[in-house]
Amino acid sequence: MTKLDVLVAGVGGQGTLVASDILAEVGLRAGFDVKKSDVLGLSVRGGSVLSHVRWGRDVASPVVRKGGVDVLLAFEPLEAVRGVEFLRQAGVALVNTQPQPPVSVTNGGGVYPPLEDVRRILEGVASSVVFVDATPAAVKAGSAKAANVVMLGAFSTLTEVPSAVWEAVILERVPERFRALNEAAFRAGVALMKGGGRS
Amino acid sequence: MTRALLSGNEAIARGAYEAGVEVATGYPGTPSSEILETVAKQYGKAIYAEWSTNEKVAMDAAAGAAYSGRRVLVTTKQVGVNVLSDSLLYAVYTGVEAGLVVVTADDPGMFSSQNEQDNRWYARLAKIPLLEPADSQEAKDFVILGIELSERFDTPVLIRTTMRVSHSRSVVTLGERPGRPTNVGPFIRNQEKYVCTAMWAKRRHPMVEQRIRDLASYAESTLVNQVLWRDRALGIITSGVVHAYAREVFPQASFLKLGMTYPLPERLLRSFAQGVKRLIVLEELDPFLEEQIRALGIDVTGKALFPPCDELLPDRLAEIAEAARLPGVVKPLRSAPVPAGLPTRTPLLCAGCPHRSTFYLLAQMKLPVAGDIGCYNLGCLPPFNAQHTMGCMGASIGVLHGMSIAGIPERAVATIGDSTFFHSGLPALVNMVHNQSRGVVILMDNGTTAMTGHQDHPGTGWSLRAPQAPRVEFEPLIRAMGVTKVVSVNAFDIAEVERGLEDCLSHDGPSVLITKGLCAQLNRSPASSYHVREEVCVACGTCFLLGCPAIVRSEARGRADRPKARIDATLCVGCDHCRQVCPTGAIVTEGPTGKEDRR
C-alpha cells in the first residue's frame, strides 16, 4: 500500500472528527506523509461532517478530488450517499447501518432513503459495499457513542497497519475510564469484518 | 526531531511558542478560535493569553504589550480585522519595540461568515508585510518569520490563513522556544514614535514608505518565495493552500509559490514570467496578486478564468483549466453524482436552547427584528423567520435605533447575545439613550460565547487563564448607562418572557429585556426527557412551532390526518418550553422540570 485516501462522513456528535484524527495519526505512525481536512459548516450539532484523510508518500492537497477516495467510511447511511461523489470506481464503502434521520425528515417533508437504495447507489461505484452493524456492537461494548471506534476497527482490517498501532493511538486519546470500552469497541469492529455481523 | 500532526491553528499556536511570543490576544471567530485556545491550553505557562472583549481591544492591548517589549500575537477571523483595523493602522506608523504579528483567518467558501472579504488588501492598505502559509508547517514557520520581520523592520506583520489551512492537519517538525528575558524594563517614553499626533505622524509616514520599499527588496531573496521549474509551457503563480491544489492539478507546470504576498518581488516575478510561455495566477477571492502583477506590465491571466467567489478546490481548478485548454492538466476522474433530493441537515437551535422562547414569541407577535451574530441568528430560519436584518457584530442595536429614527409605524426589537453585547453593543445602546430613540433590546444571555465554542466574556465569571474572574452584571451596567426600563426574565419561562417583552414594548424610550438561561451545551444536569401522551395530543401542531429537534412527527394521526407529536428521548433535555405551549396538557414529565436557569 503506497497511498490511501479516505472520506469520513458522519453527523455532528458522532465522533467523526475524533475518528478522522485517529486515522491521520495512525497513518503518520505507519510511516506515511499525512494530510486531513475537516468541513463542519456551522458549528451547530446535528449537521453533516466531512473529513478528508490522506496517507501517501508526499501528499500535496488536504482535499481529495471527487472520484478519488479509496474508502468511504460512513458513520450514517444518508451521509454515505452524500459522500458518494468522492468515491473512486471500484473503491470500498464501509457504512454503519444505523440511520440518524435529520430534522427535515422527522419534522418535515424530507424522505429518508431506504437502506436498499443506499446500497444500490454505493454499489454503482464501489467494488465492495460493507454494511456494518456498528451501533449494536458499540452498545454491547458499553456505549452507543463508541460506534465510531467500532467503525475504525472495521476499517483497520482493510489496511496493513497492525492492530497494536491502532489501539495505541485510540487509547492515547481517551480518558482512563473509557479505555476498556474503546478497546472492546475496536476489537468488535475487527471481529465484525472477519466474522458475522456484516450485512 | 519531533514531528506532530497539527491543524493550521494549532501550528500557529506552536509557532507563537517557538517565536518567543509572550502575549496573545483575540476575539473568538471561526475559523480562528482554536489558535488562542491552543495557546492557553498547551503553552499557557509561557504565554499570557486572553479573549479580549473585541478585536480592537485585542489589537490595542497587543500594541501596548509590544511597545512594552513583549512579543505579541493577535488572532481574529477575517471580519474581525475590520474591527481592529483602526488600531492596526496606527501601529503601522508607530512600529514596535518587540515583534507583533496579527493572524487573520479568512473564509473562502463562507462556511461560517457573513461575507467573503479578502483580507490581503489590508496589508496593502496598511503597508505592512503579508505572509500566507499553505500548510501547518508553514503556519508554524511563518509566525516565527513574522516575529523576526516585525522586529527587523519595526512593523506589525499580517499572516493570512484560510479555513482550509486553519482546519487542515499536516505534519510539523517541532522546535524549541528561545530564551526571553523574564522581565521588561520601564516603559519607553518615545513620543515622536508612539504618539500619532499629526506633527509627529507626518514624519513617520515617509519612514512607512521607505520601510515597505525595504521589505520589497527583502521579498526578492526570501526563501519563502520559491520557484519550481518544470515544463515551461505553463507558469503558475500561487500562494496558500491553492498551491497545494495546483500541484495536483498541474503536475508538470512551473510554479512561483509566494509565501510573502505583500510587498511583491518585482524582479522575481519578471524573471519567472519571462521563463514561461503562458502565465496564470491562481488565487482564491480577489485578484490581489493579479492586479499588482499586471500593473508591472506582465501579461497574466487570473480572474478571467478562475472566479472570485468560493474556494478553488482541485476539482474546480481542473474543470476550469480543462475547459480553457491549459496545458498539462491532470486527467478528470469518474465520479458518481450525489442523487438529487436528499434530505438536508440544516442547523437548528439545540434542544433545550434558552433562545427558543424569545423566537417563539417574536414569531407570533410578528415584530420587526434587527438581529446580530451568534447562535440566535438561527432565529431567522423557519419556523420562526424572526430576524429581519443581520450584518455584523453589534449591528443590531444601531440598526434598531435607525428603524426608530426613521419612524417606522411598528414597535421594533433587536436581539443580541451576551458576548456580542460586550463586543460592540455597549456604545450603540448608550447612543439610543443619548439620542432618545425607542425600541426593545433583547439581551439573550446564555452565559457564554456559544457559537464559536463556548469561550468566556466579561459576564461569565471566568477567563481563559483563570477559573474565577470578576463577573460584570448586566442589569446594573445597563441602568448606569441611563436605560430606565430594564427587565430580567427566565428564558425557560415563556409567560415570564412574554410579560417582560410586553412591559418593555410599552416603554417610551430604549428598554432592555434580559432573557437569562444557560446554553444547553453547558447544562451539566439536564432534566429527564419529557414525553407526549398520545391519547391527549390533538395534533394541533403548536409544539412544532418551537422548532425543537427533539419534537418530531409521530406516526399517529389526529384530526384532518395531521401528525401528532412525539419527543425523541435521546435529544430532549427537559427544558419545559413544549409543556408550556401545549394547549391540551399532552406533554408531561415524571421528573422535575428543567425550567429554572441552571447557572
mmCIF file of C-alpha atoms in Angstrom, chain B residues 403-558:
data_model
loop_
_atom_site.group_PDB
_atom_site.id
_atom_site.type_symbol
_atom_site.label_atom_id
_atom_site.label_comp_id
_atom_site.label_asym_id
_atom_site.label_seq_id
_atom_site.Cartn_x
_atom_site.Cartn_y
_atom_site.Cartn_z
ATOM 1 C CA MET B 403 -35.504 51.995 12.441
ATOM 2 C CA SER B 404 -36.747 54.132 15.306
ATOM 3 C CA ILE B 405 -35.448 57.461 13.962
ATOM 4 C CA ALA B 406 -36.777 56.546 10.504
ATOM 5 C CA GLY B 407 -40.216 56.490 12.100
ATOM 6 C CA ILE B 408 -41.429 53.026 11.098
ATOM 7 C CA PRO B 409 -45.048 52.522 12.155
ATOM 8 C CA GLU B 410 -44.256 49.373 14.188
ATOM 9 C CA ARG B 411 -42.643 48.682 17.517
ATOM 10 C CA ALA B 412 -39.279 47.092 16.798
ATOM 11 C CA VAL B 413 -36.791 44.957 18.724
ATOM 12 C CA ALA B 414 -33.138 43.953 18.497
ATOM 13 C CA THR B 415 -31.726 40.573 19.516
ATOM 14 C CA ILE B 416 -28.137 40.455 20.747
ATOM 15 C CA GLY B 417 -26.177 37.849 22.697
ATOM 16 C CA ASP B 418 -24.248 38.457 25.894
ATOM 17 C CA SER B 419 -20.778 38.218 24.339
ATOM 18 C CA THR B 420 -21.802 40.301 21.335
ATOM 19 C CA PHE B 421 -23.275 42.924 23.667
ATOM 20 C CA PHE B 422 -19.890 43.327 25.374
ATOM 21 C CA HIS B 423 -18.138 43.202 21.999
ATOM 22 C CA SER B 424 -19.863 46.187 20.411
ATOM 23 C CA GLY B 425 -23.409 46.565 21.731
ATOM 24 C CA LEU B 426 -22.496 48.957 24.550
ATOM 25 C CA PRO B 427 -21.727 52.122 22.504
ATOM 26 C CA ALA B 428 -24.875 51.635 20.393
ATOM 27 C CA LEU B 429 -27.084 51.326 23.465
ATOM 28 C CA VAL B 430 -25.616 54.482 25.006
ATOM 29 C CA ASN B 431 -26.324 56.184 21.692
ATOM 30 C CA MET B 432 -30.003 55.197 21.942
ATOM 31 C CA VAL B 433 -30.144 56.736 25.399
ATOM 32 C CA HIS B 434 -28.331 59.898 24.326
ATOM 33 C CA ASN B 435 -30.342 60.442 21.142
ATOM 34 C CA GLN B 436 -33.633 59.374 22.722
ATOM 35 C CA SER B 437 -34.946 56.746 20.333
ATOM 36 C CA ARG B 438 -37.200 53.852 21.316
ATOM 37 C CA GLY B 439 -37.097 50.137 20.891
ATOM 38 C CA VAL B 440 -36.536 46.932 22.834
ATOM 39 C CA VAL B 441 -33.079 45.416 23.022
ATOM 40 C CA ILE B 442 -33.408 41.732 23.891
ATOM 41 C CA LEU B 443 -30.149 40.730 25.508
ATOM 42 C CA MET B 444 -30.073 36.947 25.126
ATOM 43 C CA ASP B 445 -27.809 35.975 27.990
ATOM 44 C CA ASN B 446 -26.853 32.285 27.751
ATOM 45 C CA GLY B 447 -23.731 32.772 29.841
ATOM 46 C CA THR B 448 -21.155 32.085 27.147
ATOM 47 C CA THR B 449 -19.861 32.825 23.653
ATOM 48 C CA ALA B 450 -21.741 29.784 22.393
ATOM 49 C CA MET B 451 -21.452 29.617 18.637
ATOM 50 C CA THR B 452 -17.669 29.738 18.424
ATOM 51 C CA GLY B 453 -17.189 27.044 21.065
ATOM 52 C CA HIS B 454 -18.133 28.421 24.495
ATOM 53 C CA GLN B 455 -15.449 30.962 25.204
ATOM 54 C CA ASP B 456 -15.537 33.342 28.174
ATOM 55 C CA HIS B 457 -16.566 37.008 28.200
ATOM 56 C CA PRO B 458 -16.748 39.631 30.983
ATOM 57 C CA GLY B 459 -20.097 38.257 32.182
ATOM 58 C CA THR B 460 -19.062 34.615 32.595
ATOM 59 C CA GLY B 461 -17.144 34.883 35.868
ATOM 60 C CA TRP B 462 -14.117 33.026 34.487
ATOM 61 C CA SER B 463 -11.477 33.717 31.875
ATOM 62 C CA LEU B 464 -9.151 31.905 29.502
ATOM 63 C CA ARG B 465 -6.494 31.928 32.240
ATOM 64 C CA ALA B 466 -8.477 31.841 35.458
ATOM 65 C CA PRO B 467 -11.374 29.684 36.693
ATOM 66 C CA GLN B 468 -12.558 32.695 38.716
ATOM 67 C CA ALA B 469 -12.810 36.233 37.344
ATOM 68 C CA PRO B 470 -14.961 39.239 38.257
ATOM 69 C CA ARG B 471 -18.433 38.878 36.737
ATOM 70 C CA VAL B 472 -19.773 42.054 35.139
ATOM 71 C CA GLU B 473 -23.522 42.099 35.830
ATOM 72 C CA PHE B 474 -25.742 43.294 33.003
ATOM 73 C CA GLU B 475 -28.601 44.946 34.869
ATOM 74 C CA PRO B 476 -26.597 47.472 36.943
ATOM 75 C CA LEU B 477 -24.341 48.139 33.950
ATOM 76 C CA ILE B 478 -27.279 48.917 31.679
ATOM 77 C CA ARG B 479 -29.038 51.039 34.285
ATOM 78 C CA ALA B 480 -25.823 53.010 34.799
ATOM 79 C CA MET B 481 -25.818 53.688 31.057
ATOM 80 C CA GLY B 482 -29.098 55.556 31.511
ATOM 81 C CA VAL B 483 -31.629 52.935 30.415
ATOM 82 C CA THR B 484 -34.567 53.309 32.813
ATOM 83 C CA LYS B 485 -36.537 50.238 31.710
ATOM 84 C CA VAL B 486 -34.543 47.052 32.288
ATOM 85 C CA VAL B 487 -36.365 43.754 32.852
ATOM 86 C CA SER B 488 -34.694 40.421 33.591
ATOM 87 C CA VAL B 489 -36.602 37.194 32.915
ATOM 88 C CA ASN B 490 -36.042 33.443 32.980
ATOM 89 C CA ALA B 491 -35.715 32.369 29.347
ATOM 90 C CA PHE B 492 -37.191 28.956 30.187
ATOM 91 C CA ASP B 493 -40.471 30.545 31.357
ATOM 92 C CA ILE B 494 -42.332 31.622 28.221
ATOM 93 C CA ALA B 495 -45.080 33.526 30.064
ATOM 94 C CA GLU B 496 -42.454 35.477 32.015
ATOM 95 C CA VAL B 497 -40.584 36.328 28.812
ATOM 96 C CA GLU B 498 -43.873 37.434 27.231
ATOM 97 C CA ARG B 499 -44.769 39.686 30.183
ATOM 98 C CA GLY B 500 -41.277 41.205 30.135
ATOM 99 C CA LEU B 501 -41.464 41.798 26.406
ATOM 100 C CA GLU B 502 -44.869 43.491 26.652
ATOM 101 C CA ASP B 503 -43.602 45.622 29.539
ATOM 102 C CA CYS B 504 -40.579 46.763 27.511
ATOM 103 C CA LEU B 505 -42.600 47.311 24.320
ATOM 104 C CA SER B 506 -44.915 49.713 26.152
ATOM 105 C CA HIS B 507 -41.966 51.816 27.333
ATOM 106 C CA ASP B 508 -41.476 55.122 25.517
ATOM 107 C CA GLY B 509 -37.701 55.040 25.082
ATOM 108 C CA PRO B 510 -34.935 52.486 24.863
ATOM 109 C CA SER B 511 -35.539 49.411 27.006
ATOM 110 C CA VAL B 512 -33.629 46.213 27.619
ATOM 111 C CA LEU B 513 -35.123 42.773 28.204
ATOM 112 C CA ILE B 514 -32.511 40.374 29.568
ATOM 113 C CA THR B 515 -33.515 36.761 28.868
ATOM 114 C CA LYS B 516 -31.392 34.610 31.139
ATOM 115 C CA GLY B 517 -30.882 30.913 30.532
ATOM 116 C CA LEU B 518 -27.747 28.781 30.378
ATOM 117 C CA CYS B 519 -26.663 27.437 26.978
ATOM 118 C CA ALA B 520 -27.998 23.893 26.567
ATOM 119 C CA GLN B 521 -24.496 22.665 25.686
ATOM 120 C CA LEU B 522 -23.220 23.845 29.076
ATOM 121 C CA ASN B 523 -26.089 22.392 31.081
ATOM 122 C CA ARG B 524 -24.420 19.607 33.044
ATOM 123 C CA SER B 525 -27.579 18.487 34.808
ATOM 124 C CA PRO B 526 -30.303 18.159 32.176
ATOM 125 C CA ALA B 527 -33.761 17.172 33.388
ATOM 126 C CA SER B 528 -35.133 13.819 32.282
ATOM 127 C CA SER B 529 -36.852 13.554 28.921
ATOM 128 C CA TYR B 530 -40.475 14.650 28.533
ATOM 129 C CA HIS B 531 -42.992 12.625 26.579
ATOM 130 C CA VAL B 532 -46.251 13.135 24.714
ATOM 131 C CA ARG B 533 -49.417 11.416 25.918
ATOM 132 C CA GLU B 534 -50.637 10.317 22.529
ATOM 133 C CA GLU B 535 -54.276 9.970 23.643
ATOM 134 C CA VAL B 536 -54.301 13.617 24.800
ATOM 135 C CA CYS B 537 -52.406 15.114 21.837
ATOM 136 C CA VAL B 538 -54.871 16.670 19.359
ATOM 137 C CA ALA B 539 -52.303 17.170 16.590
ATOM 138 C CA CYS B 540 -52.697 20.949 16.760
ATOM 139 C CA GLY B 541 -49.035 21.417 15.822
ATOM 140 C CA THR B 542 -48.343 24.197 18.344
ATOM 141 C CA CYS B 543 -45.240 22.460 19.737
ATOM 142 C CA PHE B 544 -43.814 22.165 16.210
ATOM 143 C CA LEU B 545 -43.681 25.963 16.164
ATOM 144 C CA LEU B 546 -40.871 25.738 18.726
ATOM 145 C CA GLY B 547 -38.589 24.266 16.066
ATOM 146 C CA CYS B 548 -37.098 21.857 18.607
ATOM 147 C CA PRO B 549 -35.068 18.975 17.137
ATOM 148 C CA ALA B 550 -36.398 16.688 19.897
ATOM 149 C CA ILE B 551 -40.052 17.232 18.907
ATOM 150 C CA VAL B 552 -40.753 15.044 15.891
ATOM 151 C CA ARG B 553 -43.771 13.937 13.911
ATOM 152 C CA SER B 554 -45.369 10.819 15.296
ATOM 153 C CA GLU B 555 -46.756 8.031 13.125
ATOM 154 C CA ALA B 556 -50.027 8.588 14.981
ATOM 155 C CA ARG B 557 -52.522 10.899 13.280
ATOM 156 C CA GLY B 558 -55.020 13.337 14.729
#
